[in-house]
Coordinates of N, CA and C in Angstrom, one line a residue:
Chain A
X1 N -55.7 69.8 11.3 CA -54.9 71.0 11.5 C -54.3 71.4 10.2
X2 N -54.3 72.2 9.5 CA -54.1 73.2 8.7 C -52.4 73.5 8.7
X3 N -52.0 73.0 7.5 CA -50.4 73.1 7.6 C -50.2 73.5 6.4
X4 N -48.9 74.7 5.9 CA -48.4 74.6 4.8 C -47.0 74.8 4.9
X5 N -46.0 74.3 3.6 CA -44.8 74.2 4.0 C -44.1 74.3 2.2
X6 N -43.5 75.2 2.8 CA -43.2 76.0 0.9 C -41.9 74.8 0.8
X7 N -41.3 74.6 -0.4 CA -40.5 73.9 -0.7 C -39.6 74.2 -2.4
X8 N -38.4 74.2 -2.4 CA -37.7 75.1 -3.7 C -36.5 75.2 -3.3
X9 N -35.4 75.5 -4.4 CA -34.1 75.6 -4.4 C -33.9 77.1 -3.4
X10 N -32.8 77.0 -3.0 CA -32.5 78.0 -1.9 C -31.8 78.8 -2.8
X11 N -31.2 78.7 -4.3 CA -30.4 79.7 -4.5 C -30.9 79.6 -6.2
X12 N -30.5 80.9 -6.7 CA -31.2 81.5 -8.2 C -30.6 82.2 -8.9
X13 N -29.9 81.6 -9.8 CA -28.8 82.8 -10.7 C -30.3 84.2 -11.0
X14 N -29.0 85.2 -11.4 CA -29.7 86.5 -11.9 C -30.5 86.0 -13.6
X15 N -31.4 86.4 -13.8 CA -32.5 86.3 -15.0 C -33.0 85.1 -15.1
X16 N -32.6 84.3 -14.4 CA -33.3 82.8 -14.2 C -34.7 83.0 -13.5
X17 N -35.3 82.1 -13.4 CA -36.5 81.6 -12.8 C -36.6 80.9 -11.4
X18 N -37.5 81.7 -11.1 CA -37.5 81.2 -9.3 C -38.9 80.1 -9.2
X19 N -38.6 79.4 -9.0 CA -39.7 78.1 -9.1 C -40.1 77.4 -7.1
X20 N -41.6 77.8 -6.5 CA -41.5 77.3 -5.3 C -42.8 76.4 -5.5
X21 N -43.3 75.4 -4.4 CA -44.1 74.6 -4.4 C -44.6 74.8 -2.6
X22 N -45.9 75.0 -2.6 CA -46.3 75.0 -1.3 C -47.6 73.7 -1.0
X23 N -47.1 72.6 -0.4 CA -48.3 71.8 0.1 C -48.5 72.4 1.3
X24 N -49.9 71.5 1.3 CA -51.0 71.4 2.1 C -51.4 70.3 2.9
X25 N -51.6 70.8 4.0 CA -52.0 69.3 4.8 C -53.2 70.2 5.5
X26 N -54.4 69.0 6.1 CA -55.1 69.2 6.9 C -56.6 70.1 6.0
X27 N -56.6 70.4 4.9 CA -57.4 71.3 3.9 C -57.0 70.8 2.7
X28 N -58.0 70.9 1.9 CA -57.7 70.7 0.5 C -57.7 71.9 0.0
X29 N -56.6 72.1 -1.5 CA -56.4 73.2 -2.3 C -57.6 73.8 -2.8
X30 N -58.9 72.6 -3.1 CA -60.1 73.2 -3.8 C -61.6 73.3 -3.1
X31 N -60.9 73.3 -1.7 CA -62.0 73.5 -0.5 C -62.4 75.2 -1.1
X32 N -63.7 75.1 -1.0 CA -64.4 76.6 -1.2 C -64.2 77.7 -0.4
X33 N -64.2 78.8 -0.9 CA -63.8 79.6 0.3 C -62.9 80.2 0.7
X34 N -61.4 79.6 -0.1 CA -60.0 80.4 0.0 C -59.3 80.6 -1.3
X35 N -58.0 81.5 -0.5 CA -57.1 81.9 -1.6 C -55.9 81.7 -1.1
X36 N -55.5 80.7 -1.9 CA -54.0 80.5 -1.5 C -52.4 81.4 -1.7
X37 N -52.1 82.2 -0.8 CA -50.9 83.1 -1.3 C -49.9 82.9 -1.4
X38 N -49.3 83.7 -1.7 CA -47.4 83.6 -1.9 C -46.7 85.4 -1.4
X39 N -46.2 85.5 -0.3 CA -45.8 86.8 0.5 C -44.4 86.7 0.7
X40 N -43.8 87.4 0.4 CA -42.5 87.5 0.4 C -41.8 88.4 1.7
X41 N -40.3 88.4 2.3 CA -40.3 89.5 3.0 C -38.6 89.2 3.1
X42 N -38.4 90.9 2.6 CA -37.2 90.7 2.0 C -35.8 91.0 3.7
X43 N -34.6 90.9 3.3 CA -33.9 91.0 4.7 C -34.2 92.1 5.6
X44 N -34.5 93.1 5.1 CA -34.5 94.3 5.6 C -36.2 94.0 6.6
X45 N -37.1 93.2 6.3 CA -37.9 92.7 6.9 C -39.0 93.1 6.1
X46 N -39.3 94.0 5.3 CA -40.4 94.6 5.0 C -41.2 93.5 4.3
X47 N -42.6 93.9 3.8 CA -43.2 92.4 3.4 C -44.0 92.7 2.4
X48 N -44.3 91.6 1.1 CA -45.0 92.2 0.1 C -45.9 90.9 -0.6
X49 N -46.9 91.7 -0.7 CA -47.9 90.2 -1.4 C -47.7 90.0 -3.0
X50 N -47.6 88.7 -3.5 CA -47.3 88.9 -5.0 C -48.4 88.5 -5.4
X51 N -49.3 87.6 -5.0 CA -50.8 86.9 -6.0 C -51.4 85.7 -5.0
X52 N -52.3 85.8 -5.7 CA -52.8 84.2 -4.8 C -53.6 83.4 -6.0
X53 N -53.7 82.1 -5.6 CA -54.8 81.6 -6.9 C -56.2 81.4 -5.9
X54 N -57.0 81.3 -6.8 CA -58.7 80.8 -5.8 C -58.8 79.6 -5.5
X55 N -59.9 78.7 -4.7 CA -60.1 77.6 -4.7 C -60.4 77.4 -6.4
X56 N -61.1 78.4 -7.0 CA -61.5 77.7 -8.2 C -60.6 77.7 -9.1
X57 N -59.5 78.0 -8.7 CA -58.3 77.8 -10.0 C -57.7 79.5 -10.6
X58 N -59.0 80.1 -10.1 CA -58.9 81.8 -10.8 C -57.3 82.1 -9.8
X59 N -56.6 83.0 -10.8 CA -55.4 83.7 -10.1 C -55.3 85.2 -10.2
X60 N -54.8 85.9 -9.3 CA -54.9 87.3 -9.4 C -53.3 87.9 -8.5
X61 N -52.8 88.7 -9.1 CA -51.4 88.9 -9.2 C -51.4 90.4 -8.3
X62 N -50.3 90.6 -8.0 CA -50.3 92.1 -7.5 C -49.7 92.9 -8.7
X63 N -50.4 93.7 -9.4 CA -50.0 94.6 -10.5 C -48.7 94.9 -10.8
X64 N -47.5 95.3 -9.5 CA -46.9 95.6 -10.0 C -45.7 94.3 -10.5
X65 N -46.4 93.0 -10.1 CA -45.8 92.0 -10.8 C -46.3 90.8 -12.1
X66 N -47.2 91.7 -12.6 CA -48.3 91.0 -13.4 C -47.0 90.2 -14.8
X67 N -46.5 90.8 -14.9 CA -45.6 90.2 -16.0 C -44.3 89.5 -15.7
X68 N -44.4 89.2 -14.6 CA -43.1 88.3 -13.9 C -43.6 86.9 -12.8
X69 N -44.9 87.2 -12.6 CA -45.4 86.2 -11.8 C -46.6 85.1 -12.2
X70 N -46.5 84.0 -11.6 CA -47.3 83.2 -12.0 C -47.2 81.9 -10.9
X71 N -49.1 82.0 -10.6 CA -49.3 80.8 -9.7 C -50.0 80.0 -10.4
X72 N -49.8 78.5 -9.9 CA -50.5 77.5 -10.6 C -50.7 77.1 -9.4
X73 N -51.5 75.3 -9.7 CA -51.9 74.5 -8.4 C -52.1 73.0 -9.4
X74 N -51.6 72.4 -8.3 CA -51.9 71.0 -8.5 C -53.0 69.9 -8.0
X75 N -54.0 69.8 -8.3 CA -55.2 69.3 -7.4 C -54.5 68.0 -7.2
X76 N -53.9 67.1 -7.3 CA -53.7 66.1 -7.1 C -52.8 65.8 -6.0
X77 N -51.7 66.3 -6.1 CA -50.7 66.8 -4.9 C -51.0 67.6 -4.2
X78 N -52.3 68.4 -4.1 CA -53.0 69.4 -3.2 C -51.7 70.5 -2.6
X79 N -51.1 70.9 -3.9 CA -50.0 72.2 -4.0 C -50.2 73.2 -5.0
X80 N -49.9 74.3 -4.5 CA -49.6 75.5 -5.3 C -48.2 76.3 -5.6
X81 N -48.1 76.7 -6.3 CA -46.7 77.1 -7.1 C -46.1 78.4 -7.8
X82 N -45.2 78.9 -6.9 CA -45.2 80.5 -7.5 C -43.8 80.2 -8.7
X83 N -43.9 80.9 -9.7 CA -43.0 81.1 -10.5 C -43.3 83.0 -10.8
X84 N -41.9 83.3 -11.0 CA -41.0 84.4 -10.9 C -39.8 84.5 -11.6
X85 N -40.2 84.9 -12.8 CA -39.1 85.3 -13.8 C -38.4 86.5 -13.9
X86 N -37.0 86.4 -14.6 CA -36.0 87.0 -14.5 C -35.7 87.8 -13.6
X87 N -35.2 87.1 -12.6 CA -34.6 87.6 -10.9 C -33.6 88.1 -11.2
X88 N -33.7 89.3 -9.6 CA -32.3 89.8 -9.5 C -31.9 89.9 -8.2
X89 N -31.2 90.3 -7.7 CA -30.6 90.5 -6.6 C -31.9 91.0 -5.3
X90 N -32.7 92.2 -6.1 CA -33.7 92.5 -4.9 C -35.0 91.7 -5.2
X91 N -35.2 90.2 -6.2 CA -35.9 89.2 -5.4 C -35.8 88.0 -4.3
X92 N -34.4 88.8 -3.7 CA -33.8 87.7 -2.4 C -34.6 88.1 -1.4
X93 N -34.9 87.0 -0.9 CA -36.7 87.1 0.3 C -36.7 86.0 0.9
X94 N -37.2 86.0 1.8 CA -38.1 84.5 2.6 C -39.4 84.5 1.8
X95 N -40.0 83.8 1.1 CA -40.6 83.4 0.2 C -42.3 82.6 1.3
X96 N -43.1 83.2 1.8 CA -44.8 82.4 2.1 C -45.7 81.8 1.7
X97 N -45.9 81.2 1.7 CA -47.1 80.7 1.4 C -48.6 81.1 2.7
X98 N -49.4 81.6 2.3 CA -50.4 81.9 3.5 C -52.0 81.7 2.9
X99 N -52.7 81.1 3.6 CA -54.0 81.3 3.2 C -54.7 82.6 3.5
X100 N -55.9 82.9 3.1 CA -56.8 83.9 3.1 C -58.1 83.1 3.2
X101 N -58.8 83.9 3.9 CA -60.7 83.3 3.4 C -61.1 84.1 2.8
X102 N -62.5 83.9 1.8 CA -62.3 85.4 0.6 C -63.9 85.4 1.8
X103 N -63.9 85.1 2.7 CA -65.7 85.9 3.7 C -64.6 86.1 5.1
X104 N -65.4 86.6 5.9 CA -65.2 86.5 7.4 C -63.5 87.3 7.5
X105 N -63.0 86.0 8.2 CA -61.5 86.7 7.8 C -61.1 87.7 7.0
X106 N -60.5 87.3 5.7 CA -60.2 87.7 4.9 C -58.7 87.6 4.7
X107 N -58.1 88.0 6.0 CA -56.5 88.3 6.4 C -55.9 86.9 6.2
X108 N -54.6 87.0 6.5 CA -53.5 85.8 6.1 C -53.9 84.9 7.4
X109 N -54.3 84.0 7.8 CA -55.0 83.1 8.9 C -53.8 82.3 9.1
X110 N -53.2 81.2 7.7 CA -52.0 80.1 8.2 C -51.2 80.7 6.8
X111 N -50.0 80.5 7.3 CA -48.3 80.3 6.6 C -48.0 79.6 7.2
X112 N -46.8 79.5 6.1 CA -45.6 78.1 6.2 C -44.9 79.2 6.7
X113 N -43.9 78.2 7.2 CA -42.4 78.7 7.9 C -41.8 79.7 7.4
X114 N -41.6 79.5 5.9 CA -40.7 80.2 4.9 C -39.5 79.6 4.3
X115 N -39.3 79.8 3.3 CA -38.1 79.7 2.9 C -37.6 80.4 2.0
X116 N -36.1 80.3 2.6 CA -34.8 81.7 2.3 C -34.8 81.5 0.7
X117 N -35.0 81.9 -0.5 CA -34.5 82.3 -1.6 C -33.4 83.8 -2.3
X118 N -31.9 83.1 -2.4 CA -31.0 83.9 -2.4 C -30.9 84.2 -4.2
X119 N -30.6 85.3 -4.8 CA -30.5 85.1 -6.2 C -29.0 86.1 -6.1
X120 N -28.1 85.2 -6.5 CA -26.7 85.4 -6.7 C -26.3 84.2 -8.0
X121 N -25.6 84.9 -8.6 CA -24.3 84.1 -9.3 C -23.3 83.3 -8.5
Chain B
X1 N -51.8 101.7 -1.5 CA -52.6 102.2 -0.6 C -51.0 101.7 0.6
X2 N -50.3 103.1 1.3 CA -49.2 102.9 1.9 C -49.3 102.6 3.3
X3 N -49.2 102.2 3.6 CA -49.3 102.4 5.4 C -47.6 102.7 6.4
X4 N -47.7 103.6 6.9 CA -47.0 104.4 7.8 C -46.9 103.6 9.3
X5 N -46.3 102.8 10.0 CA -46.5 102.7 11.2 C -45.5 103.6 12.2
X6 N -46.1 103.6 13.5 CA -45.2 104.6 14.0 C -45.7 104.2 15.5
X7 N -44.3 104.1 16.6 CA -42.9 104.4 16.1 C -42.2 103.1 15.8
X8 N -41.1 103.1 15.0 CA -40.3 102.3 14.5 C -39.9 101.1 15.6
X9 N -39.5 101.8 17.2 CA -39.3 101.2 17.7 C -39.8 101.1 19.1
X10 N -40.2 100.5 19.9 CA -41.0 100.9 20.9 C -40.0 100.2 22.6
X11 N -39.8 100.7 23.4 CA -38.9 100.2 24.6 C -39.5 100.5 25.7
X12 N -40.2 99.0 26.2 CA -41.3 99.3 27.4 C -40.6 98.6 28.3
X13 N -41.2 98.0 29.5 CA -41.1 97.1 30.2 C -42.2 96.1 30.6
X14 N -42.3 94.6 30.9 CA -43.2 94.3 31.0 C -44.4 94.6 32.1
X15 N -45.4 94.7 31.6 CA -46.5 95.2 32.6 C -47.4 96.8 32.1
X16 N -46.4 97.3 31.2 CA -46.9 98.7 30.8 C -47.3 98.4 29.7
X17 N -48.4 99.4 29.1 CA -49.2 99.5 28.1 C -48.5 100.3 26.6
X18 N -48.5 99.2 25.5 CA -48.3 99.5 24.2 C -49.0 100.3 23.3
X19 N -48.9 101.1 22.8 CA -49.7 101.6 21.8 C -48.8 102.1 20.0
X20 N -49.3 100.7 19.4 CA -49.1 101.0 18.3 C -49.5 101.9 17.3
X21 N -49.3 102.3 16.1 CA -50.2 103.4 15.4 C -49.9 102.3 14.0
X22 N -50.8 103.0 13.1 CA -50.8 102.8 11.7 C -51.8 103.7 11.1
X23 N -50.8 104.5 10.2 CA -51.9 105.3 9.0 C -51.7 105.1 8.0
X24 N -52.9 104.9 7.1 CA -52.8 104.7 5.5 C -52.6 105.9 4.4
X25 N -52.2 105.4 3.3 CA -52.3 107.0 2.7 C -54.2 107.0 1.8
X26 N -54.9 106.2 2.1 CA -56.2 106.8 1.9 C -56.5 105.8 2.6
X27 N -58.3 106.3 2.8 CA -58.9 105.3 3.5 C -58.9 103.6 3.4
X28 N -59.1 102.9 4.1 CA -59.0 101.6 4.1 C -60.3 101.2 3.8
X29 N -60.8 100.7 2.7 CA -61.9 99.9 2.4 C -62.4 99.2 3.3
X30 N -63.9 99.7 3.6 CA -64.3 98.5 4.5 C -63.6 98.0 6.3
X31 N -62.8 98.7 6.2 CA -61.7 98.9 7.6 C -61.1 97.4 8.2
X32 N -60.5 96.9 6.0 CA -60.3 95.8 6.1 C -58.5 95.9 6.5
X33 N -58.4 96.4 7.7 CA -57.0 96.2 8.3 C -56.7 95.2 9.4
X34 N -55.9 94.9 9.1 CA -55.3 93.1 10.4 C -53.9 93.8 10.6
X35 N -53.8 92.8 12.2 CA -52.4 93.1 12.7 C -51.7 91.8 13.1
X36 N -50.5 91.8 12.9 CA -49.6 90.6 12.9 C -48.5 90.5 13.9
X37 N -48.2 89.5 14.4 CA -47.3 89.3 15.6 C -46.0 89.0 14.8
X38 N -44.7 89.0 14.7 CA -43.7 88.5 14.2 C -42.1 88.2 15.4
X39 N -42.1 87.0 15.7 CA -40.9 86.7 16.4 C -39.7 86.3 15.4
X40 N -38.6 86.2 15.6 CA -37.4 86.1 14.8 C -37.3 84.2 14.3
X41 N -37.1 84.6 13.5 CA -37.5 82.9 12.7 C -38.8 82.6 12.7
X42 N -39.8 83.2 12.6 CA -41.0 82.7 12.7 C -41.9 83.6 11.7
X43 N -42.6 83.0 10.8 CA -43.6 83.5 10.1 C -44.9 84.3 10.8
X44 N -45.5 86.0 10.2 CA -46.4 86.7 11.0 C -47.5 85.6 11.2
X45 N -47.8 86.4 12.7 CA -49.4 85.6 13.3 C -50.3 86.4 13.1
X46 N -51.4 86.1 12.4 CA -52.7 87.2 13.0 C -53.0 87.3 14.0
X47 N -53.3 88.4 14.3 CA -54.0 89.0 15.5 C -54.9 89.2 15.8
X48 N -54.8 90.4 14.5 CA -56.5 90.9 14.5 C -56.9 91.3 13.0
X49 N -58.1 90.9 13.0 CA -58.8 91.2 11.6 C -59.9 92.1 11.5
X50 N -60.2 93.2 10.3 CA -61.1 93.9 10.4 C -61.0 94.9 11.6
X51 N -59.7 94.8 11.2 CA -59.4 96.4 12.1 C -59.5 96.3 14.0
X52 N -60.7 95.1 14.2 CA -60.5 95.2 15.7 C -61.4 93.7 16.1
X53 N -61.8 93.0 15.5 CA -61.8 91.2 15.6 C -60.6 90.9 15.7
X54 N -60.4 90.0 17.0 CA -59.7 89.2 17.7 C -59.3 87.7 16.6
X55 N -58.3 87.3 16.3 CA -58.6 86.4 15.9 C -57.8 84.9 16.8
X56 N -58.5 84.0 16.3 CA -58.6 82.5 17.6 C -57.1 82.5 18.0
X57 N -57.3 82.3 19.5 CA -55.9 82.7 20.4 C -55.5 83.5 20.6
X58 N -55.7 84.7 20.1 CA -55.5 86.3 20.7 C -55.7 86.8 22.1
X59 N -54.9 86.5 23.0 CA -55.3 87.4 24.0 C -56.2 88.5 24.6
X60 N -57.2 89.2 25.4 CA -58.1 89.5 25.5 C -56.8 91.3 25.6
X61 N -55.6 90.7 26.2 CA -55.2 92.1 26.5 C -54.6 92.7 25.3
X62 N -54.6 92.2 23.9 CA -54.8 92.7 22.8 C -55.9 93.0 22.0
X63 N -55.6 94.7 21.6 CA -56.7 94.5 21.1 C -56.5 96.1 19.7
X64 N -57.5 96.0 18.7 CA -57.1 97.1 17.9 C -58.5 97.7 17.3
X65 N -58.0 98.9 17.2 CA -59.3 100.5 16.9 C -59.1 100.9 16.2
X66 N -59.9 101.6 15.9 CA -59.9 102.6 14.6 C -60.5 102.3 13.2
X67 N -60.2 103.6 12.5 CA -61.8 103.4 11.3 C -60.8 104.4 9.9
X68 N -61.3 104.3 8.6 CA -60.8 105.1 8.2 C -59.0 104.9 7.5
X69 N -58.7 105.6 8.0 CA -57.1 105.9 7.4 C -55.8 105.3 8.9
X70 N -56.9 105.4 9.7 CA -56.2 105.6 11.3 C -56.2 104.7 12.4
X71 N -55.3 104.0 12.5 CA -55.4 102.6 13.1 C -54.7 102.3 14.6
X72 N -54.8 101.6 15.4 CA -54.3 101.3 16.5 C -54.2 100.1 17.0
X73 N -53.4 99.5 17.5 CA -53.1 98.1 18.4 C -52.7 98.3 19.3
X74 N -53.3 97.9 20.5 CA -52.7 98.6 22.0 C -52.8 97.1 22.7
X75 N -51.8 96.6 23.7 CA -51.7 95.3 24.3 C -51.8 96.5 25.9
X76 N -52.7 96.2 25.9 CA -53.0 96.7 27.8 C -51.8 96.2 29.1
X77 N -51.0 95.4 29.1 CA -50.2 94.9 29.4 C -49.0 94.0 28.8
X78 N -47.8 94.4 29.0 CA -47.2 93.6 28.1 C -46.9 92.5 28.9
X79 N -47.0 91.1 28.3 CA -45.9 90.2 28.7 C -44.9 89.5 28.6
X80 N -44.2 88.7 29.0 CA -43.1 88.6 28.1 C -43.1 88.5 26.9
X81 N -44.0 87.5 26.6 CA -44.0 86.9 24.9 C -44.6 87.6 24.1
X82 N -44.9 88.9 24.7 CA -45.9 89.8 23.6 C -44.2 90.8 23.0
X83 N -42.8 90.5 23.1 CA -41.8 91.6 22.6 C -41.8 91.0 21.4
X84 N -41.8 91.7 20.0 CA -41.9 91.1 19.1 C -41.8 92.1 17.9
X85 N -42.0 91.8 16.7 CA -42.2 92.9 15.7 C -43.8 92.9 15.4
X86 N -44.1 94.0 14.9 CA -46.0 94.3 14.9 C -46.2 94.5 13.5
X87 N -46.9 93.9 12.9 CA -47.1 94.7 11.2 C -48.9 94.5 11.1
X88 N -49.0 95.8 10.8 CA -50.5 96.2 9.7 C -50.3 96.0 8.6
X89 N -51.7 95.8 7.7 CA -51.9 95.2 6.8 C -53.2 95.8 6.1
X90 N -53.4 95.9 5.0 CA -54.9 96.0 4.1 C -54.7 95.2 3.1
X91 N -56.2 95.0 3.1 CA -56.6 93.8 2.4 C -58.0 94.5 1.6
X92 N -58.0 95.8 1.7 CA -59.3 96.2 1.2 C -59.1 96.7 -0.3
X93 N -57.7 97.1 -0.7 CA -57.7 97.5 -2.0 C -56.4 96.9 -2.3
X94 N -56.5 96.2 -3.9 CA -55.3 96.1 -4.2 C -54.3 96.8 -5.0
X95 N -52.9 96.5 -5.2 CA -52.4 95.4 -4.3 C -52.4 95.2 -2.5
X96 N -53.0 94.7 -1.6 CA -52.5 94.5 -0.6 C -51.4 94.7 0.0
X97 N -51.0 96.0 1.2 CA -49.6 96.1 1.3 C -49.7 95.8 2.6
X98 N -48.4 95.9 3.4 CA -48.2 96.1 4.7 C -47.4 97.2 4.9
X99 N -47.7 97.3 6.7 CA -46.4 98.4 7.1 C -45.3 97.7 7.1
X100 N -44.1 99.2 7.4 CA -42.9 99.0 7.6 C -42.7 98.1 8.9
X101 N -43.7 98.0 10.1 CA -43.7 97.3 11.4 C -42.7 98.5 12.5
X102 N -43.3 97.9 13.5 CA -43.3 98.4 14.8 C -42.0 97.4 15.3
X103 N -41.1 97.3 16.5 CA -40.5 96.5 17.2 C -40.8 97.0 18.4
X104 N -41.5 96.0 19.2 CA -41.9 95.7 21.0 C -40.0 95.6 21.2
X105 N -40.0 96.3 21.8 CA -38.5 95.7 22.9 C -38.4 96.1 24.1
X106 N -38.3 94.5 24.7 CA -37.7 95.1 26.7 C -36.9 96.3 26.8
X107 N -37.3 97.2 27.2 CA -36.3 98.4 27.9 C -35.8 97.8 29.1

């Protein structure tokens, strides 16, 4: 069964760095075929995709955060990792992790629960 | 690529028929649009993918149409567990956005 479960500090001064970690159970990170994401959805509820990495390691960002965002992955710990520089107040979000299949599907199939990231002083 | 859903809020009763909307501001590539279930504390479900594929566990009395710019999700019957918030999605051009969402509520 297919599980992911984001994990990270709940709270982020302003211009700091937002650092999350999403494992995996039930699938491996470098199983062929997906793209691992990171979807955000801020209080007001609305929802926004920031990037995903590939099974093969390739990463691809949503443009309008090309210079603040950054995923990596850990083949060993079978995790992936959003970083998000210099936050402000409207990066406070419930923070996803969601797979994609790049055939068939395509759409967000499994997310994690979420978790709340507040960026206050 | 924006998507519009409409209406913001919807107030049925169980047993009557939903009809959600969603329009994009251009066509959707490929009529790569999905629809998502959202209950409170709980991360969106798929629903449906490619605009009107069911995806595993979907109810038969959901279901979604449309081609183009112009989309629909209609649950033929509501049931309890279907009150919920609704969001569309493209996945055909990036960046990937979603709608603003729909809210199912008991009237």
């Amino acid at each position: 069964q297919v599980q992911l479960q984001e994990s990270g500090p709940g709270l982020v001064k302003p211009s700091q760095t937002l650092s999350l970690t999403c494992s995996l159970s039930g699938v491996s990170i470098d199983t062929f075929g997906y793209y691992w994401n990171w979807v955000r959805q801020f209080p007001g509820k609305g929802l926004e995709w920031l990037g995903y990495i590939h099974h093969s390691g390739s990463t691809y960002y949503n443009p309008f955060f090309t210079t603040r965002v950054s995923i990596s992955r850990d083949k060993s710990k079978n995790q992936f990792s959003l970083s998000l520089t210099s936050v402000t107040a409207a990066d406070t979000a419930v923070y996803y992790c969601a797979r994609t299949m790049t055939t068939v599907i395509k759409a967000f199939d499994y997310w994690g629960r979420g978790t709340l990231v507040t960026v206050s002083s | 690529i924006v998507l519009a859903q409409s209406p913001d809020t919807l107030s049925l009763s169980p047993g009557e028929r939903a009809t959600l909307s969603c329009r994009a501001s251009h066509n959707v590539n490929s009529n790569y649009l999905a629809w998502y279930q959202q209950k409170p504390g709980q991360a969106p479900r798929l629903l449906i993918f490619g605009a009107s594929s069911r995806a595993t566990g979907t109810p038969d009395r959901v279901s979604g149409s449309g081609s183009g710019a112009d989309f629909t999700l209609t649950i033929s019957r509501l049931e309890p567990e279907d009150f919920a918030v609704y969001y569309c999605q493209q996945y055909g051009s990036s960046p990937w956005t979603f709608g603003q969402g729909t809210k199912v509520e008991i009237k």
